């Protein structure tokens, strides 16, 4: 018999779902709660221990002092000031994609434009040559499969990690001879100046900055475009006043979170805001529900690009694993929507939209639209 809970919690299978902002944030900030899917991998004797060891070197699965040190270094390289240097390139990439579809007046927005945007952007920021983009496209797909595909997806994921590490080892060795102003050069400099980053850490940090920013960004951009087909008045407002872009992006993130939940496991008995969570409790944080909390966002089911959603929505998570790429994601979304709204008028759906599977990142996977060129 399920426990339907109250306004605070709900039981779902083996998991306790937390529905309130303060409870979710308290769990994210508490070191006794760690990644649930990593715990499943570690406890499964059939999973290659090499995979477990490698995942322990990725930001999401790291904990403790090393995690904090690496985060601090990466945050410098991904600060708003550093990211702003890449905005022009973001616009150039999006405008090239739009040029290809503009004359037809219709496009399959995901396959022809949106899907091709985040990878060249992150490669540019990291200093990865454009010619290697196809390699990353293939590797990134296998890299993330273990998160939703279960143990059978692990061998492909391990091979993807190995391939990425081999690539990064080679690139970093070459870059060392010719440092630039990209993020990888920044990480190498940090390594050379003070032994703060070991060679392996540079490799793993660079590799784990590529994948988390791909499906998240492209899914959010797809959801954004879909939302504007449903709210043409707000599209016109955005086109007329680009100063609305930062607020519009926060509202899109709030309204259509790419990951509606985060999962954690209690590694010890814990009491969170008076709520007892015994060791091994599987906790699901309902970010999408928090993002629609009427106490935080009046009239929460209304999509409104002029609402001030920033800082309160939980789409970038919270606590010590808060998204490291949030400034970059915001800049990418702002620049992409800026270009699209300046160049495309009257966007309408032009056929059936195909959506992502229920597990995994949420957003359209195929979306035919028609439009008029401005
Ligand atoms: C709309 C776009 C994005 C969304 C919604 C998003 C969301 C998230 C969330 C919710 C987390 C925390 C996961 C958890 O606590 O379990 C996270 C972590 C992370 N994100 Fe993002 N992300 C986005 C884009 C990016 C980009 C562009 C990058 C790359 C530069 C990136 C890099 C990372 C990294 C490295 C982590 C792990 C941080 C850590 O564990 O310390 N993300 N992201």
Coordinates of C-alpha atoms and ligand atoms in Angstrom, one line a residue:
X1 CA 0.0 0.0 0.0
X2 CA 1.7 3.2 -1.1
X3 CA 2.0 6.1 1.4
X4 CA 0.6 9.1 -0.5
X5 CA 2.3 11.3 2.1
X6 CA 1.4 14.9 2.6
X7 CA 2.5 18.3 1.2
X8 CA 6.0 17.4 2.1
X9 CA 6.8 13.8 1.1
X10 CA 5.4 10.9 -1.0
X11 CA 6.4 7.3 -1.2
X12 CA 7.2 6.0 -4.8
X13 CA 8.3 2.4 -5.0
X14 CA 11.4 2.2 -2.8
X15 CA 12.0 5.9 -2.8
X16 CA 10.8 8.8 -0.6
X17 CA 10.0 11.8 -2.8
X18 CA 10.7 15.2 -1.3
X19 CA 8.4 17.9 -2.5
X20 CA 9.6 21.1 -0.8
X21 CA 12.3 23.5 -1.7
X22 CA 13.8 23.7 1.8
X23 CA 13.9 19.9 2.2
X24 CA 15.5 19.3 -1.2
X25 CA 18.1 22.0 -0.6
X26 CA 18.9 20.6 2.9
X27 CA 19.5 17.1 1.3
X28 CA 21.7 18.5 -1.5
X29 CA 23.8 20.4 1.1
X30 CA 24.2 17.5 3.5
X31 CA 27.3 15.3 2.9
X32 CA 25.5 12.3 4.3
X33 CA 23.5 12.1 1.0
X34 CA 25.4 11.0 -2.1
X35 CA 24.5 10.0 -5.7
X36 CA 21.9 7.2 -5.7
X37 CA 22.8 5.8 -9.2
X38 CA 26.5 5.7 -8.3
X39 CA 25.7 3.6 -5.2
X40 CA 23.7 1.2 -7.4
X41 CA 26.7 0.7 -9.7
X42 CA 29.1 0.3 -6.7
X43 CA 26.9 -2.3 -5.1
X44 CA 26.5 -4.4 -8.2
X45 CA 29.1 -7.2 -8.3
X46 CA 28.6 -7.7 -12.0
X47 CA 29.8 -4.3 -12.9
X48 CA 33.4 -3.9 -14.0
X49 CA 35.3 -2.3 -11.1
X50 CA 37.3 -0.3 -13.6
X51 CA 34.1 1.6 -14.5
X52 CA 33.4 2.3 -10.8
X53 CA 36.9 3.6 -10.3
X54 CA 36.6 5.8 -13.4
X55 CA 33.2 7.3 -12.4
X56 CA 34.7 8.2 -9.1
X57 CA 36.9 10.7 -11.0
X58 CA 33.9 12.5 -12.6
X59 CA 32.6 15.6 -10.8
X60 CA 29.1 14.1 -10.2
X61 CA 30.4 11.1 -8.3
X62 CA 33.3 12.7 -6.5
X63 CA 33.0 13.8 -2.9
X64 CA 35.2 15.5 -0.3
X65 CA 38.2 17.8 -0.5
X66 CA 39.4 16.7 -4.0
X67 CA 36.0 17.4 -5.4
X68 CA 35.9 20.9 -3.8
X69 CA 39.5 21.7 -5.1
X70 CA 38.7 20.6 -8.6
X71 CA 35.4 22.5 -8.6
X72 CA 37.1 25.7 -7.5
X73 CA 39.6 25.4 -10.4
X74 CA 37.0 24.6 -12.9
X75 CA 34.7 27.4 -11.7
X76 CA 37.4 30.0 -12.5
X77 CA 37.6 28.7 -16.0
X78 CA 33.8 28.7 -16.3
X79 CA 33.1 32.1 -14.6
X80 CA 30.7 34.5 -16.2
X81 CA 33.6 36.7 -17.3
X82 CA 35.4 33.8 -19.0
X83 CA 32.2 32.6 -20.6
X84 CA 31.3 36.0 -21.9
X85 CA 34.4 35.9 -24.2
X86 CA 32.7 33.0 -26.0
X87 CA 29.3 34.7 -26.6
X88 CA 30.3 35.9 -30.1
X89 CA 31.2 32.4 -31.1
X90 CA 27.9 31.1 -29.8
X91 CA 26.1 33.6 -32.0
X92 CA 28.2 32.7 -35.0
X93 CA 27.4 29.0 -34.6
X94 CA 23.7 29.6 -34.2
X95 CA 23.5 32.0 -37.1
X96 CA 25.3 29.6 -39.4
X97 CA 22.7 26.9 -38.5
X98 CA 19.9 29.4 -39.1
X99 CA 21.3 30.4 -42.5
X100 CA 20.9 26.8 -43.7
X101 CA 17.2 26.6 -42.9
X102 CA 16.0 30.2 -43.4
X103 CA 15.3 30.1 -47.2
X104 CA 12.9 27.0 -46.8
X105 CA 10.7 28.7 -44.2
X106 CA 10.4 25.4 -42.3
X107 CA 12.7 23.0 -40.5
X108 CA 12.9 20.0 -38.3
X109 CA 14.1 22.2 -35.5
X110 CA 15.8 19.6 -33.3
X111 CA 17.6 17.6 -36.1
X112 CA 18.5 20.5 -38.3
X113 CA 19.5 23.2 -35.8
X114 CA 19.2 22.6 -32.0
X115 CA 21.0 19.3 -31.9
X116 CA 24.1 20.8 -33.7
X117 CA 24.5 23.8 -31.4
X118 CA 26.0 22.8 -27.9
X119 CA 28.8 20.5 -29.1
X120 CA 30.7 23.1 -31.2
X121 CA 30.2 25.6 -28.4
X122 CA 31.7 23.5 -25.7
X123 CA 34.5 22.4 -28.0
X124 CA 35.3 26.0 -28.6
X125 CA 35.3 26.9 -24.9
X126 CA 37.6 23.9 -24.1
X127 CA 39.8 24.5 -27.1
X128 CA 39.0 21.2 -28.9
X129 CA 39.5 21.4 -32.7
X130 CA 36.3 21.5 -34.8
X131 CA 37.5 18.5 -36.8
X132 CA 37.0 16.3 -33.8
X133 CA 33.4 17.2 -33.2
X134 CA 32.1 14.0 -34.8
X135 CA 34.2 11.9 -32.4
X136 CA 32.6 13.7 -29.4
X137 CA 29.1 13.3 -30.8
X138 CA 29.5 9.5 -30.9
X139 CA 31.4 9.2 -27.6
X140 CA 29.0 11.4 -25.6
X141 CA 26.0 9.3 -26.5
X142 CA 27.5 6.1 -25.0
X143 CA 29.1 8.0 -22.1
X144 CA 25.7 8.8 -20.4
X145 CA 23.8 5.6 -21.2
X146 CA 24.7 3.9 -17.9
X147 CA 22.7 6.5 -16.0
X148 CA 19.4 5.2 -17.4
X149 CA 20.3 2.0 -19.3
X150 CA 21.3 -0.1 -16.3
X151 CA 24.2 -2.6 -16.1
X152 CA 23.9 -3.7 -19.7
X153 CA 24.9 -0.1 -20.8
X154 CA 28.1 -0.1 -18.7
X155 CA 30.5 -1.8 -21.2
X156 CA 29.7 0.8 -23.9
X157 CA 29.9 3.6 -21.3
X158 CA 33.3 2.3 -20.1
X159 CA 34.6 2.2 -23.7
X160 CA 33.4 5.8 -24.2
X161 CA 35.2 6.9 -21.0
X162 CA 38.4 5.1 -22.3
X163 CA 38.1 6.7 -25.7
X164 CA 37.6 10.2 -24.2
X165 CA 40.5 9.8 -21.8
X166 CA 42.8 8.6 -24.7
X167 CA 41.7 11.6 -26.8
X168 CA 42.3 14.1 -23.9
X169 CA 45.7 12.6 -23.0
X170 CA 46.8 13.2 -26.5
X171 CA 45.3 16.7 -26.8
X172 CA 46.7 17.8 -23.5
X173 CA 50.2 16.6 -24.4
X174 CA 50.0 18.7 -27.6
X175 CA 48.4 21.7 -26.0
X176 CA 51.2 21.9 -23.4
X177 CA 53.5 22.9 -26.2
X178 CA 51.2 25.6 -27.3
X179 CA 49.0 27.1 -24.5
X180 CA 46.1 29.3 -25.5
X181 CA 43.3 31.1 -23.7
X182 CA 40.9 28.1 -23.7
X183 CA 39.7 26.1 -20.6
X184 CA 42.0 23.2 -21.2
X185 CA 45.0 25.5 -21.3
X186 CA 43.8 27.1 -18.1
X187 CA 43.7 23.7 -16.4
X188 CA 47.2 22.8 -17.6
X189 CA 48.5 26.1 -16.4
X190 CA 47.0 25.4 -13.0
X191 CA 48.8 22.1 -13.1
X192 CA 52.1 23.5 -14.1
X193 CA 52.1 26.5 -11.6
X194 CA 51.4 24.7 -8.4
X195 CA 50.9 20.9 -8.6
X196 CA 47.2 21.6 -7.7
X197 CA 46.0 19.4 -10.6
X198 CA 47.7 16.1 -11.5
X199 CA 47.9 15.1 -15.1
X200 CA 45.0 12.6 -14.6
X201 CA 42.9 15.3 -13.0
X202 CA 43.4 17.6 -16.0
X203 CA 42.4 14.7 -18.3
X204 CA 39.3 13.7 -16.2
X205 CA 38.2 17.3 -15.6
X206 CA 38.4 18.2 -19.3
X207 CA 36.5 15.0 -20.2
X208 CA 33.8 15.5 -17.7
X209 CA 33.1 19.1 -18.8
X210 CA 32.0 18.0 -22.2
X211 CA 29.3 15.5 -21.7
X212 CA 27.0 17.1 -19.0
X213 CA 26.5 20.2 -21.2
X214 CA 25.2 18.5 -24.3
X215 CA 21.9 16.8 -23.9
X216 CA 20.9 19.2 -21.1
X217 CA 21.4 22.3 -23.3
X218 CA 19.9 20.9 -26.5
X219 CA 16.9 19.5 -24.7
X220 CA 16.3 22.8 -22.9
X221 CA 16.6 24.8 -26.1
X222 CA 14.1 22.4 -27.8
X223 CA 11.6 22.9 -24.9
X224 CA 12.1 26.6 -25.2
X225 CA 11.3 26.7 -28.9
X226 CA 8.3 24.5 -28.3
X227 CA 7.0 26.8 -25.5
X228 CA 7.3 29.8 -27.8
X229 CA 5.2 28.0 -30.5
X230 CA 2.5 27.9 -27.8
X231 CA 3.1 31.5 -26.7
X232 CA 3.7 33.5 -29.9
X233 CA 3.0 36.8 -28.1
X234 CA 5.9 36.2 -25.8
X235 CA 8.2 35.3 -28.8
X236 CA 7.3 38.7 -30.3
X237 CA 8.0 40.4 -27.0
X238 CA 11.4 38.7 -26.8
X239 CA 12.3 39.7 -30.4
X240 CA 11.3 43.3 -29.7
X241 CA 13.2 43.6 -26.4
X242 CA 16.4 41.4 -26.2
X243 CA 16.9 42.7 -22.6
X244 CA 14.2 40.1 -21.7
X245 CA 16.5 37.2 -22.7
X246 CA 18.1 36.5 -19.3
X247 CA 14.7 36.4 -17.5
X248 CA 13.2 34.4 -20.3
X249 CA 15.9 31.7 -20.0
X250 CA 15.3 31.5 -16.2
X251 CA 11.6 31.0 -16.8
X252 CA 12.2 28.3 -19.4
X253 CA 14.6 26.5 -16.9
X254 CA 11.9 26.8 -14.2
X255 CA 9.0 25.8 -16.3
X256 CA 10.6 22.9 -18.3
X257 CA 13.4 21.5 -16.2
X258 CA 15.5 19.1 -18.3
X259 CA 15.8 16.7 -15.3
X260 CA 12.6 16.8 -13.3
X261 CA 14.2 15.0 -10.4
X262 CA 17.6 14.3 -8.7
X263 CA 18.3 11.1 -6.7
X264 CA 20.3 10.6 -3.5
X265 CA 21.0 7.9 -1.0
X266 CA 21.4 8.4 2.8
X267 CA 24.8 7.0 3.7
X268 CA 23.9 7.4 7.4
X269 CA 20.8 8.0 9.6
X270 CA 19.8 11.7 9.1
X271 CA 17.2 14.1 10.3
X272 CA 16.3 16.8 7.8
X273 CA 14.2 19.7 9.0
X274 CA 12.7 17.3 11.5
X275 CA 12.1 14.5 9.0
X276 CA 13.8 11.2 9.8
X277 CA 15.6 9.6 6.9
X278 CA 17.3 6.3 8.0
X279 CA 20.5 5.0 6.4
X280 CA 20.0 3.7 2.8
X281 CA 16.9 5.7 2.2
X282 CA 16.5 6.3 -1.5
X283 CA 15.5 10.0 -1.8
X284 CA 14.0 11.6 -4.9
X285 CA 14.1 15.4 -5.0
X286 CA 11.2 16.6 -7.1
X287 CA 12.7 19.6 -8.7
X288 CA 9.9 20.1 -11.2
X289 CA 7.4 20.2 -8.2
X290 CA 9.6 22.7 -6.3
X291 CA 9.8 24.8 -9.5
X292 CA 5.9 25.0 -9.4
X293 CA 5.6 25.9 -5.8
X294 CA 3.0 28.7 -5.5
X295 CA 4.7 30.1 -2.5
X296 CA 7.8 30.7 -4.5
X297 CA 6.3 31.4 -7.9
X298 CA 2.8 33.0 -7.9
X299 CA 0.5 31.5 -10.5
X300 CA 3.2 28.8 -11.1
X301 CA 1.6 27.0 -14.0
X302 CA 1.7 30.1 -16.1
X303 CA 4.7 30.5 -18.5
X304 CA 5.8 34.1 -18.2
X305 CA 9.1 35.3 -19.5
X306 CA 8.8 38.5 -17.5
X307 CA 8.5 36.7 -14.1
X308 CA 11.7 36.8 -12.0
X309 CA 12.4 33.1 -11.7
X310 CA 16.2 33.3 -11.2
X311 CA 17.9 31.9 -8.1
X312 CA 14.8 30.1 -6.8
X313 CA 14.2 27.5 -9.4
X314 CA 16.2 24.2 -8.8
X315 CA 16.9 23.2 -12.4
X316 CA 20.7 23.5 -11.8
X317 CA 20.5 21.5 -8.6
X318 CA 22.0 22.9 -5.4
X319 CA 24.7 22.4 -2.7
X320 CA 28.1 21.0 -3.5
X321 CA 27.1 19.4 -6.8
X322 CA 25.4 22.5 -8.2
X323 CA 25.8 22.6 -12.0
X324 CA 29.4 23.8 -12.8
X325 CA 28.3 24.9 -16.3
X326 CA 25.4 27.1 -15.2
X327 CA 26.9 30.3 -16.5
X328 CA 27.8 28.7 -19.7
X329 CA 24.3 27.1 -20.1
X330 CA 22.7 30.5 -19.4
X331 CA 24.9 32.2 -22.0
X332 CA 24.3 29.5 -24.6
X333 CA 20.6 29.6 -24.2
X334 CA 20.5 33.4 -24.2
X335 CA 22.6 33.7 -27.3
X336 CA 20.7 31.0 -29.2
X337 CA 17.3 32.4 -28.4
X338 CA 18.5 35.9 -29.2
X339 CA 19.6 34.8 -32.7
X340 CA 16.4 32.7 -33.3
X341 CA 14.0 35.4 -32.1
X342 CA 15.8 38.1 -34.2
X343 CA 15.6 36.1 -37.3
X344 CA 12.5 33.9 -37.2
X345 CA 8.9 35.3 -36.9
X346 CA 5.6 33.5 -36.5
X347 CA 7.1 30.1 -35.4
X348 CA 4.4 27.4 -35.6
X349 CA 4.4 23.7 -35.2
X350 CA 4.3 22.0 -38.6
X351 CA 3.5 18.4 -37.7
X352 CA 3.8 15.9 -34.8
X353 CA 6.4 16.6 -32.1
X354 CA 8.3 13.5 -30.8
X355 CA 9.4 13.7 -27.2
X356 CA 12.2 12.1 -25.2
X357 CA 11.6 8.8 -23.3
X358 CA 10.3 9.2 -19.7
X359 CA 13.7 8.3 -18.3
X360 CA 16.5 10.7 -19.2
X361 CA 16.7 14.3 -20.2
X362 CA 13.4 15.8 -21.1
X363 CA 12.7 17.7 -24.3
X364 CA 11.5 17.4 -27.9
X365 CA 13.5 14.9 -30.1
X366 CA 11.8 15.9 -33.4
X367 CA 9.9 19.1 -33.9
X368 CA 8.8 20.3 -37.4
X369 CA 8.1 24.0 -37.4
X370 CA 7.4 26.7 -40.0
X371 CA 8.2 30.3 -39.7
X372 CA 8.7 33.6 -41.6
X373 CA 12.2 35.2 -42.0
X374 CA 12.4 38.6 -40.3
Ligands
LIG1 C1 20.4 23.7 -19.4 C2 21.6 23.2 -19.2 C3 22.0 22.5 -18.0 C4 21.2 22.0 -16.9 C5 19.7 22.1 -16.7 C6 22.2 21.4 -16.0 C7 21.8 20.8 -14.8 C8 22.7 20.2 -13.9 C9 22.3 19.7 -12.6 C10 20.9 19.6 -12.1 C11 23.4 19.2 -12.0 C12 23.5 18.6 -10.6 C13 23.3 17.1 -10.6 C14 23.2 16.5 -9.3 O1 23.4 17.2 -8.2 O2 23.1 15.3 -9.2 C15 24.5 19.5 -12.9 C16 25.9 19.2 -12.6 C17 26.9 19.4 -13.5 N1 26.8 20.1 -14.7 FE1 25.2 20.9 -15.5 N2 23.4 21.5 -16.5 C18 23.4 22.1 -17.7 C19 24.4 22.5 -18.5 C20 25.8 22.3 -18.2 C21 26.9 22.7 -19.0 C22 26.8 23.5 -20.3 C23 28.0 22.1 -18.5 C24 29.5 22.2 -19.0 C25 30.2 23.2 -19.0 C26 27.6 21.4 -17.3 C27 28.5 20.8 -16.4 C28 28.1 20.2 -15.2 C29 29.0 19.5 -14.4 C30 30.5 19.3 -14.6 C31 28.3 19.0 -13.3 C32 28.8 18.2 -12.1 C33 29.1 19.2 -10.9 C34 29.5 18.4 -9.7 O3 29.1 17.3 -9.4 O4 30.3 19.0 -8.9 N3 26.2 21.5 -17.2 N4 24.1 20.1 -14.0

